[in-house]
mmCIF file of C-alpha atoms and ligand atoms in Angstrom:
data_model
loop_
_atom_site.group_PDB
_atom_site.id
_atom_site.type_symbol
_atom_site.label_atom_id
_atom_site.label_comp_id
_atom_site.label_asym_id
_atom_site.label_seq_id
_atom_site.Cartn_x
_atom_site.Cartn_y
_atom_site.Cartn_z
ATOM 1 C CA MET A 1 32.430 63.223 -14.073
ATOM 2 C CA ARG A 2 32.407 66.313 -11.698
ATOM 3 C CA ALA A 3 29.748 68.660 -11.267
ATOM 4 C CA LYS A 4 30.393 72.274 -13.024
ATOM 5 C CA ASN A 5 28.047 74.513 -11.329
ATOM 6 C CA ILE A 6 26.448 74.184 -7.784
ATOM 7 C CA ILE A 7 22.864 74.978 -7.894
ATOM 8 C CA ASP A 8 21.698 72.370 -5.233
ATOM 9 C CA LEU A 9 23.977 70.380 -2.979
ATOM 10 C CA THR A 10 22.497 67.240 -4.764
ATOM 11 C CA ASP A 11 24.434 68.467 -8.273
ATOM 12 C CA LEU A 12 27.165 66.627 -6.356
ATOM 13 C CA SER A 13 27.292 62.669 -6.113
ATOM 14 C CA LEU A 14 27.551 61.157 -2.693
ATOM 15 C CA GLU A 15 31.115 60.210 -3.225
ATOM 16 C CA GLU A 16 32.180 64.291 -4.167
ATOM 17 C CA LEU A 17 29.986 65.443 -1.071
ATOM 18 C CA THR A 18 31.561 63.226 1.303
ATOM 19 C CA ALA A 19 35.079 64.382 -0.579
ATOM 20 C CA VAL A 20 34.264 67.912 -0.085
ATOM 21 C CA ILE A 21 33.489 67.456 3.489
ATOM 22 C CA ASP A 22 36.603 65.305 4.394
ATOM 23 C CA GLN A 23 38.435 68.291 2.522
ATOM 24 C CA ALA A 24 36.919 70.945 4.341
ATOM 25 C CA LEU A 25 38.048 69.254 7.642
ATOM 26 C CA GLU A 26 41.662 68.726 6.537
ATOM 27 C CA ILE A 27 41.691 72.248 5.368
ATOM 28 C CA LYS A 28 40.200 73.235 8.874
ATOM 29 C CA LYS A 29 43.611 71.220 10.607
ATOM 30 C CA ASN A 30 46.213 72.557 8.184
ATOM 31 C CA PRO A 31 44.793 75.846 6.195
ATOM 32 C CA ALA A 32 48.300 76.845 5.365
ATOM 33 C CA ALA A 33 48.893 73.634 3.182
ATOM 34 C CA TYR A 34 46.385 75.032 0.982
ATOM 35 C CA ALA A 35 47.385 78.826 1.052
ATOM 36 C CA ASP A 36 48.476 78.833 -2.626
ATOM 37 C CA ARG A 37 45.892 75.974 -4.306
ATOM 38 C CA CYS A 38 44.191 79.026 -6.110
ATOM 39 C CA LYS A 39 46.871 81.183 -7.017
ATOM 40 C CA GLY A 40 45.665 83.163 -10.457
ATOM 41 C CA LYS A 41 42.273 82.417 -10.114
ATOM 42 C CA ILE A 42 39.506 84.953 -9.619
ATOM 43 C CA LEU A 43 36.056 84.468 -7.757
ATOM 44 C CA ALA A 44 33.344 86.737 -8.594
ATOM 45 C CA THR A 45 30.845 87.465 -5.842
ATOM 46 C CA LEU A 46 27.512 88.723 -7.694
ATOM 47 C CA PHE A 47 25.198 89.354 -4.742
ATOM 48 C CA TYR A 48 21.549 91.032 -5.820
ATOM 49 C CA GLU A 49 20.461 90.829 -1.992
ATOM 50 C CA PRO A 50 22.128 91.267 1.167
ATOM 51 C CA SER A 51 24.741 89.255 2.941
ATOM 52 C CA THR A 52 27.205 88.890 5.672
ATOM 53 C CA ARG A 53 28.195 85.432 6.190
ATOM 54 C CA THR A 54 27.819 83.975 2.706
ATOM 55 C CA ARG A 55 29.675 86.833 0.690
ATOM 56 C CA ASN A 56 32.195 87.285 3.085
ATOM 57 C CA SER A 57 33.015 83.660 3.680
ATOM 58 C CA PHE A 58 33.360 83.091 -0.162
ATOM 59 C CA GLN A 59 35.668 85.979 -0.439
ATOM 60 C CA THR A 60 37.786 84.848 2.732
ATOM 61 C CA ALA A 61 37.561 81.318 1.179
ATOM 62 C CA MET A 62 39.426 82.400 -2.250
ATOM 63 C CA LEU A 63 41.742 84.718 -0.389
ATOM 64 C CA ARG A 64 42.847 81.753 2.160
ATOM 65 C CA LEU A 65 43.487 79.643 -1.133
ATOM 66 C CA GLY A 66 45.632 82.495 -2.702
ATOM 67 C CA GLY A 67 43.496 83.762 -5.525
ATOM 68 C CA GLN A 68 41.636 86.818 -5.609
ATOM 69 C CA VAL A 69 38.001 88.506 -5.451
ATOM 70 C CA ILE A 70 35.941 90.657 -7.598
ATOM 71 C CA GLY A 71 32.260 91.497 -7.581
ATOM 72 C CA PHE A 72 29.310 93.588 -6.301
ATOM 73 C CA ASP A 73 27.169 93.527 -3.281
ATOM 74 C CA ASN A 74 24.848 96.102 -4.470
ATOM 75 C CA PRO A 75 23.330 95.746 -7.769
ATOM 76 C CA MET A 76 22.169 99.170 -7.696
ATOM 77 C CA SER A 77 25.888 100.227 -7.855
ATOM 78 C CA THR A 78 26.326 98.418 -11.285
ATOM 79 C CA SER A 79 24.838 98.467 -14.576
ATOM 80 C CA VAL A 80 21.960 96.420 -13.419
ATOM 81 C CA SER A 81 20.624 99.769 -12.098
ATOM 82 C CA LYS A 82 20.268 100.884 -15.950
ATOM 83 C CA GLY A 83 18.529 97.601 -16.664
ATOM 84 C CA GLU A 84 21.452 95.210 -17.684
ATOM 85 C CA THR A 85 19.683 91.604 -17.457
ATOM 86 C CA LEU A 86 21.002 88.847 -15.443
ATOM 87 C CA LYS A 87 21.961 87.063 -18.828
ATOM 88 C CA ASP A 88 24.270 89.891 -20.005
ATOM 89 C CA THR A 89 25.639 90.328 -16.140
ATOM 90 C CA THR A 90 26.706 86.622 -16.144
ATOM 91 C CA ILE A 91 28.152 86.616 -19.623
ATOM 92 C CA ILE A 92 30.466 89.730 -19.192
ATOM 93 C CA MET A 93 31.568 88.493 -15.106
ATOM 94 C CA SER A 94 31.996 84.931 -16.216
ATOM 95 C CA GLY A 95 34.443 86.324 -18.823
ATOM 96 C CA TYR A 96 36.433 87.950 -16.284
ATOM 97 C CA ALA A 97 36.461 85.431 -13.383
ATOM 98 C CA ASP A 98 36.878 81.892 -12.971
ATOM 99 C CA ILE A 99 34.162 80.736 -10.910
ATOM 100 C CA ILE A 100 31.153 82.479 -9.753
ATOM 101 C CA ALA A 101 28.933 82.859 -6.379
ATOM 102 C CA MET A 102 25.645 84.110 -6.881
ATOM 103 C CA ARG A 103 22.799 85.336 -4.633
ATOM 104 C CA HIS A 104 19.353 86.645 -6.132
ATOM 105 C CA PRO A 105 15.940 87.037 -4.160
ATOM 106 C CA MET A 106 14.428 85.457 -7.463
ATOM 107 C CA GLU A 107 13.881 81.937 -7.243
ATOM 108 C CA GLY A 108 15.788 79.726 -9.855
ATOM 109 C CA ALA A 109 18.135 83.019 -10.445
ATOM 110 C CA ALA A 110 21.587 80.594 -10.221
ATOM 111 C CA LYS A 111 20.339 78.127 -12.602
ATOM 112 C CA ALA A 112 19.109 80.545 -14.997
ATOM 113 C CA ALA A 113 23.050 82.191 -14.624
ATOM 114 C CA ALA A 114 24.475 78.967 -15.199
ATOM 115 C CA LEU A 115 22.704 78.893 -18.762
ATOM 116 C CA TYR A 116 24.812 81.512 -19.378
ATOM 117 C CA ALA A 117 28.060 81.622 -17.467
ATOM 118 C CA SER A 118 31.174 80.427 -19.279
ATOM 119 C CA CYS A 119 32.490 79.367 -15.610
ATOM 120 C CA PRO A 120 31.020 77.402 -12.876
ATOM 121 C CA VAL A 121 28.261 79.146 -11.118
ATOM 122 C CA ILE A 122 27.530 78.456 -7.152
ATOM 123 C CA ASN A 123 23.848 79.234 -6.150
ATOM 124 C CA ALA A 124 24.629 81.215 -2.942
ATOM 125 C CA GLY A 125 21.210 81.502 -2.190
ATOM 126 C CA ASP A 126 18.050 82.213 -4.359
ATOM 127 C CA GLY A 127 15.133 83.660 -2.849
ATOM 128 C CA GLY A 128 13.120 80.944 -0.343
ATOM 129 C CA HIS A 129 14.431 78.322 -2.884
ATOM 130 C CA LEU A 130 17.821 76.745 -2.112
ATOM 131 C CA HIS A 131 21.116 77.713 -0.277
ATOM 132 C CA PRO A 132 23.249 74.875 -0.963
ATOM 133 C CA THR A 133 26.729 76.138 0.600
ATOM 134 C CA GLN A 134 24.680 76.969 3.822
ATOM 135 C CA THR A 135 23.786 72.926 3.902
ATOM 136 C CA LEU A 136 27.380 72.075 3.016
ATOM 137 C CA THR A 137 28.521 74.310 6.191
ATOM 138 C CA ASP A 138 25.945 72.538 8.069
ATOM 139 C CA LEU A 139 26.883 69.121 6.961
ATOM 140 C CA VAL A 140 30.785 70.016 7.531
ATOM 141 C CA THR A 141 29.812 71.297 11.183
ATOM 142 C CA LEU A 142 27.645 68.159 12.032
ATOM 143 C CA LYS A 143 30.543 65.757 10.970
ATOM 144 C CA ASP A 144 32.907 67.723 12.591
ATOM 145 C CA GLN A 145 31.010 67.887 15.995
ATOM 146 C CA LYS A 146 29.163 64.710 16.036
ATOM 147 C CA GLY A 147 31.370 62.606 13.936
ATOM 148 C CA THR A 148 28.718 61.086 11.622
ATOM 149 C CA LEU A 149 25.903 62.549 9.476
ATOM 150 C CA GLU A 150 23.687 59.745 10.243
ATOM 151 C CA GLY A 151 21.056 58.543 13.112
ATOM 152 C CA LEU A 152 20.756 62.162 14.390
ATOM 153 C CA THR A 153 17.419 63.712 15.677
ATOM 154 C CA ILE A 154 17.621 67.044 14.300
ATOM 155 C CA GLY A 155 14.926 69.583 15.442
ATOM 156 C CA LEU A 156 14.253 72.432 12.731
ATOM 157 C CA CYS A 157 12.468 75.391 14.463
ATOM 158 C CA GLY A 158 11.012 78.561 13.233
ATOM 159 C CA ASP A 159 10.192 79.631 9.590
ATOM 160 C CA LEU A 160 10.284 76.516 8.017
ATOM 161 C CA LYS A 161 7.917 77.510 5.037
ATOM 162 C CA ASN A 162 10.256 79.970 3.739
ATOM 163 C CA GLY A 163 13.537 78.833 5.138
ATOM 164 C CA ARG A 164 15.686 77.850 2.161
ATOM 165 C CA THR A 165 18.298 76.517 4.671
ATOM 166 C CA VAL A 166 16.252 74.013 6.068
ATOM 167 C CA HIS A 167 14.643 73.133 2.904
ATOM 168 C CA SER A 168 18.246 72.506 1.436
ATOM 169 C CA LEU A 169 19.127 70.423 4.891
ATOM 170 C CA CYS A 170 16.297 68.519 4.312
ATOM 171 C CA ASN A 171 16.250 67.918 0.454
ATOM 172 C CA SER A 172 19.972 67.042 0.734
ATOM 173 C CA MET A 173 19.824 64.549 3.656
ATOM 174 C CA ALA A 174 17.305 62.811 1.748
ATOM 175 C CA LYS A 175 18.381 62.439 -1.450
ATOM 176 C CA PHE A 176 21.862 61.493 -0.424
ATOM 177 C CA GLY A 177 20.068 58.783 1.808
ATOM 178 C CA LEU A 178 21.563 59.886 4.986
ATOM 179 C CA LYS A 179 19.081 58.818 7.631
ATOM 180 C CA ALA A 180 17.757 61.377 10.491
ATOM 181 C CA HIS A 181 14.911 61.820 12.316
ATOM 182 C CA PHE A 182 13.831 65.679 11.553
ATOM 183 C CA VAL A 183 11.319 67.235 14.431
ATOM 184 C CA PHE A 184 9.835 69.987 12.659
ATOM 185 C CA ILE A 185 8.929 72.531 15.456
ATOM 186 C CA SER A 186 6.943 75.348 13.854
ATOM 187 C CA THR A 187 3.541 77.164 13.857
ATOM 188 C CA LYS A 188 0.954 75.575 11.251
ATOM 189 C CA GLU A 189 1.179 78.829 9.410
ATOM 190 C CA LEU A 190 5.374 78.429 9.152
ATOM 191 C CA THR A 191 5.102 74.585 8.631
ATOM 192 C CA MET A 192 7.232 72.535 6.435
ATOM 193 C CA PRO A 193 6.349 72.407 2.897
ATOM 194 C CA GLU A 194 4.642 69.549 1.432
ATOM 195 C CA TYR A 195 7.123 69.002 -1.382
ATOM 196 C CA ILE A 196 9.855 68.485 1.414
ATOM 197 C CA THR A 197 7.997 66.244 3.357
ATOM 198 C CA GLU A 198 7.062 64.102 0.155
ATOM 199 C CA ILE A 199 10.782 63.836 -0.698
ATOM 200 C CA LEU A 200 11.355 62.887 2.997
ATOM 201 C CA ASP A 201 8.715 60.172 2.417
ATOM 202 C CA HIS A 202 10.844 58.862 -0.329
ATOM 203 C CA SER A 203 14.169 58.306 1.760
ATOM 204 C CA PRO A 204 15.461 56.808 4.702
ATOM 205 C CA CYS A 205 14.456 59.836 6.690
ATOM 206 C CA THR A 206 11.626 60.314 9.333
ATOM 207 C CA TYR A 207 9.731 63.157 10.470
ATOM 208 C CA SER A 208 7.607 64.544 13.078
ATOM 209 C CA PHE A 209 5.742 67.703 14.166
ATOM 210 C CA CYS A 210 5.845 69.495 16.990
ATOM 211 C CA ASP A 211 4.098 73.117 18.134
ATOM 212 C CA SER A 212 6.087 73.499 21.155
ATOM 213 C CA LEU A 213 10.254 73.888 21.566
ATOM 214 C CA GLU A 214 9.899 73.014 25.030
ATOM 215 C CA GLU A 215 8.613 69.814 24.532
ATOM 216 C CA ALA A 216 10.765 69.059 21.674
ATOM 217 C CA ILE A 217 13.965 69.987 23.056
ATOM 218 C CA PRO A 218 14.669 66.951 25.403
ATOM 219 C CA SER A 219 15.052 64.648 22.468
ATOM 220 C CA LEU A 220 17.265 66.455 20.014
ATOM 221 C CA ASP A 221 20.995 66.021 19.186
ATOM 222 C CA VAL A 222 20.765 69.119 17.238
ATOM 223 C CA LEU A 223 18.594 71.849 17.520
ATOM 224 C CA TYR A 224 18.774 74.306 14.154
ATOM 225 C CA MET A 225 17.200 77.357 14.822
ATOM 226 C CA THR A 226 16.065 79.736 12.008
ATOM 227 C CA ARG A 227 14.687 83.428 11.772
ATOM 228 C CA ILE A 228 11.346 84.241 11.155
ATOM 229 C CA GLN A 229 12.400 86.026 8.045
ATOM 230 C CA LYS A 230 10.506 89.417 7.577
ATOM 231 C CA GLU A 231 11.368 90.122 4.059
ATOM 232 C CA ARG A 232 9.528 86.725 2.969
ATOM 233 C CA PHE A 233 6.121 87.913 4.447
ATOM 234 C CA ASP A 234 3.469 89.348 2.142
ATOM 235 C CA SER A 235 1.617 90.845 5.293
ATOM 236 C CA LEU A 236 3.465 92.927 7.762
ATOM 237 C CA GLU A 237 0.732 92.137 10.318
ATOM 238 C CA GLU A 238 1.215 88.247 9.751
ATOM 239 C CA TYR A 239 5.344 88.808 10.556
ATOM 240 C CA GLU A 240 4.385 90.799 13.888
ATOM 241 C CA ARG A 241 1.996 88.137 15.129
ATOM 242 C CA LEU A 242 4.220 85.131 14.500
ATOM 243 C CA LYS A 243 7.762 86.747 14.935
ATOM 244 C CA ASN A 244 8.390 85.883 18.677
ATOM 245 C CA VAL A 245 6.836 82.368 18.827
ATOM 246 C CA TYR A 246 9.858 80.578 19.444
ATOM 247 C CA VAL A 247 12.686 82.077 21.484
ATOM 248 C CA LEU A 248 15.693 79.819 22.509
ATOM 249 C CA ASP A 249 16.919 80.999 26.257
ATOM 250 C CA PRO A 250 18.795 79.331 29.291
ATOM 251 C CA GLU A 251 15.557 78.054 30.871
ATOM 252 C CA LYS A 252 14.817 75.704 27.665
ATOM 253 C CA MET A 253 18.324 74.762 27.302
ATOM 254 C CA LYS A 254 18.383 73.457 30.750
ATOM 255 C CA LYS A 255 15.758 70.807 29.364
ATOM 256 C CA ALA A 256 18.303 69.560 26.655
ATOM 257 C CA LYS A 257 20.745 66.947 26.561
ATOM 258 C CA ALA A 258 24.149 67.498 27.673
ATOM 259 C CA ASP A 259 25.660 67.037 24.099
ATOM 260 C CA LEU A 260 23.225 69.055 22.252
ATOM 261 C CA ILE A 261 24.438 71.195 19.616
ATOM 262 C CA VAL A 262 22.541 74.128 18.560
ATOM 263 C CA LEU A 263 23.184 75.669 15.150
ATOM 264 C CA HIS A 264 21.350 78.688 13.096
ATOM 265 C CA PRO A 265 22.474 79.802 9.740
ATOM 266 C CA LEU A 266 22.557 83.361 11.415
ATOM 267 C CA PRO A 267 21.358 86.174 11.186
ATOM 268 C CA ARG A 268 19.478 85.925 14.273
ATOM 269 C CA VAL A 269 16.978 88.626 15.556
ATOM 270 C CA ASP A 270 15.185 87.636 18.979
ATOM 271 C CA GLU A 271 15.111 83.758 18.362
ATOM 272 C CA ILE A 272 17.942 82.976 20.530
ATOM 273 C CA THR A 273 18.744 84.982 23.465
ATOM 274 C CA ASN A 274 22.386 86.418 23.892
ATOM 275 C CA GLU A 275 22.534 84.627 27.065
ATOM 276 C CA VAL A 276 22.681 81.352 25.375
ATOM 277 C CA ASP A 277 25.963 82.296 23.496
ATOM 278 C CA ASP A 278 27.521 81.526 26.644
ATOM 279 C CA ASP A 279 26.524 77.917 26.700
ATOM 280 C CA PRO A 280 29.220 75.759 25.482
ATOM 281 C CA ARG A 281 26.505 73.912 23.354
ATOM 282 C CA ALA A 282 26.170 77.272 21.039
ATOM 283 C CA LEU A 283 27.703 76.518 17.834
ATOM 284 C CA TYR A 284 26.094 78.967 15.658
ATOM 285 C CA PHE A 285 29.125 81.150 15.614
ATOM 286 C CA TYR A 286 31.575 78.348 15.219
ATOM 287 C CA GLN A 287 29.454 77.088 12.300
ATOM 288 C CA ALA A 288 29.726 80.293 10.538
ATOM 289 C CA LYS A 289 33.734 79.855 10.891
ATOM 290 C CA CYS A 290 33.245 76.316 9.219
ATOM 291 C CA GLY A 291 31.527 78.172 6.229
ATOM 292 C CA VAL A 292 35.136 79.371 5.184
ATOM 293 C CA TYR A 293 36.728 75.835 4.960
ATOM 294 C CA ALA A 294 33.265 74.081 3.444
ATOM 295 C CA ARG A 295 33.357 77.079 0.553
ATOM 296 C CA MET A 296 37.010 76.541 0.401
ATOM 297 C CA SER A 297 36.791 73.064 -0.257
ATOM 298 C CA LEU A 298 34.031 73.576 -2.769
ATOM 299 C CA ILE A 299 36.022 76.026 -4.442
ATOM 300 C CA LEU A 300 38.618 73.452 -5.140
ATOM 301 C CA HIS A 301 36.657 70.655 -5.785
ATOM 302 C CA LEU A 302 34.995 72.819 -8.785
ATOM 303 C CA LEU A 303 38.353 74.359 -10.320
ATOM 304 C CA GLU A 304 39.868 71.148 -10.332
ATOM 305 C CA GLU A 305 41.487 70.049 -13.738
ATOM 306 C CA THR A 306 39.294 67.024 -14.216
ATOM 307 C CA PRO A 307 36.552 66.981 -16.955
ATOM 308 C CA ALA A 308 33.055 68.906 -15.474
ATOM 309 C CA GLN A 309 29.360 67.961 -16.361
ATOM 310 C CA GLY A 310 27.469 71.212 -17.842
ATOM 311 C CA ILE A 311 24.139 72.368 -16.726
ATOM 312 C CA THR A 312 21.219 69.686 -16.993
ATOM 313 C CA PHE A 313 18.327 71.644 -18.517
ATOM 314 C CA GLY A 314 15.407 69.296 -19.491
ATOM 315 C CA GLY A 315 12.142 69.739 -21.164
ATOM 316 C CA GLU A 316 12.193 72.847 -22.899
ATOM 317 C CA ASP A 317 8.459 73.817 -23.500
ATOM 318 C CA ALA A 318 7.696 77.222 -25.054
ATOM 319 C CA SER A 319 3.982 76.991 -23.540
ATOM 320 C CA PHE A 320 4.808 76.193 -20.078
ATOM 321 C CA ARG A 321 4.388 79.336 -17.607
ATOM 322 C CA CYS A 322 5.601 78.785 -13.875
ATOM 323 C CA PRO A 323 3.139 79.900 -11.544
ATOM 324 C CA ASN A 324 5.311 80.877 -9.049
ATOM 325 C CA PRO A 325 5.306 84.851 -8.884
ATOM 326 C CA LYS A 326 9.069 84.759 -7.087
ATOM 327 C CA CYS A 327 10.393 82.971 -10.182
ATOM 328 C CA ILE A 328 13.307 84.298 -12.020
ATOM 329 C CA THR A 329 11.198 83.631 -15.450
ATOM 330 C CA LYS A 330 8.965 86.542 -13.877
ATOM 331 C CA SER A 331 11.555 89.048 -13.862
ATOM 332 C CA GLU A 332 14.050 87.947 -16.741
ATOM 333 C CA GLY A 333 11.270 87.386 -19.662
ATOM 334 C CA TYR A 334 13.999 86.384 -22.664
ATOM 335 C CA LEU A 335 14.877 82.935 -20.292
ATOM 336 C CA PRO A 336 13.668 79.569 -22.226
ATOM 337 C CA HIS A 337 10.634 78.324 -20.619
ATOM 338 C CA ALA A 338 11.169 74.517 -19.144
ATOM 339 C CA CYS A 339 9.748 72.056 -16.650
ATOM 340 C CA HIS A 340 10.642 68.366 -15.232
ATOM 341 C CA LYS A 341 8.814 65.512 -14.046
ATOM 342 C CA ASP A 342 9.283 65.050 -10.145
ATOM 343 C CA GLY A 343 6.919 61.628 -9.665
ATOM 344 C CA GLU A 344 3.868 62.657 -11.080
ATOM 345 C CA HIS A 345 4.322 66.192 -10.864
ATOM 346 C CA THR A 346 5.598 68.945 -13.359
ATOM 347 C CA CYS A 347 7.733 71.409 -11.770
ATOM 348 C CA CYS A 348 9.580 74.458 -13.202
ATOM 349 C CA GLU A 349 12.996 73.748 -14.184
ATOM 350 C CA TYR A 350 14.414 76.801 -12.520
ATOM 351 C CA CYS A 351 12.412 77.216 -9.365
ATOM 352 C CA ASP A 352 11.073 73.830 -8.639
ATOM 353 C CA ALA A 353 7.488 75.210 -8.498
ATOM 354 C CA ARG A 354 4.789 72.478 -9.011
ATOM 355 C CA ILE A 355 2.027 73.124 -11.079
HETATM 356 N N1 CP B 401 23.628 82.340 6.614
HETATM 357 C C1 CP B 401 23.779 83.018 5.574
HETATM 358 O O1 CP B 401 23.014 82.675 4.464
HETATM 359 O O2 CP B 401 23.902 84.538 6.310
HETATM 360 P P1 CP B 401 24.001 85.492 5.314
HETATM 361 O O3 CP B 401 22.457 85.974 4.757
HETATM 362 O O4 CP B 401 24.585 86.851 6.231
HETATM 363 O O5 CP B 401 24.770 85.374 3.942
#
């Protein structure tokens, strides 16, 4: 059964993921063959948080498939500014569109929207939680450049604590059983959360920690840089202290393998110097372009005429209260409270925060 919503990439089966990645690479080779595939279809991009790549690549994807786009990039120019709930906005917009891509600062927002939408919902980033279409983009780029998704040594560098892109990448590779060795390059304060390392512990993936980019870089097949995300810090002082700890420059690139590829979900601030852009191993702008093919393929997959599976929503429990202050249940008080079990842990159904 085909997935209806993409809240996490693992809403796809491994077969579906493989088909979506392969189709994205086919689209890249011959985009003209797909120019009318979504004729008459409408994508709504509901962006409650800033974005350059995700929103515009979703819109480009739908336009290149022959469809049309509606939506907003500033909720304050909509009736959200008058107090309209996520539920009501979603019901209305899903009545206008065939598919929704939603970005929101609160964790679990896309799952909450999927409860009320009458069309498929794609999570385009929910706070520090998940960013499945970025992961799809990353996997398409890896397959395109390395010819495989397995057996790679992948360095993840920067803000591994708050980085939804690196969480999604580890989570997806682990759950799909794609074997990789991850090197977590960060300070102690910004290290990978334990819930991600626990997922990796139950997968074919292995991992190690390193606090020096210089030391780690020679062993890597892929270096995935991330921005230290000012907007996710509670303290400006802490951000200022940590913001320039890892900077990729030509000197460090000299120590890397000849076939290293450097990825970054972007935007970058200072963590990759402009000189690195001229290195043929710097593929982050190409990666952003692959995001269009990845999203074209995903939209096609979700709009296919085969039966789709609705949202899975387990464990409704009126007494459950999520402890995460950034959970969507904190700002949208009407949402049914619910949790699920992940091993021995009880987790919020929306944001996956553990009790
Ligand atoms: N990679 C990414 O999510 O970029 P935007 O925030 O510009 O969408």
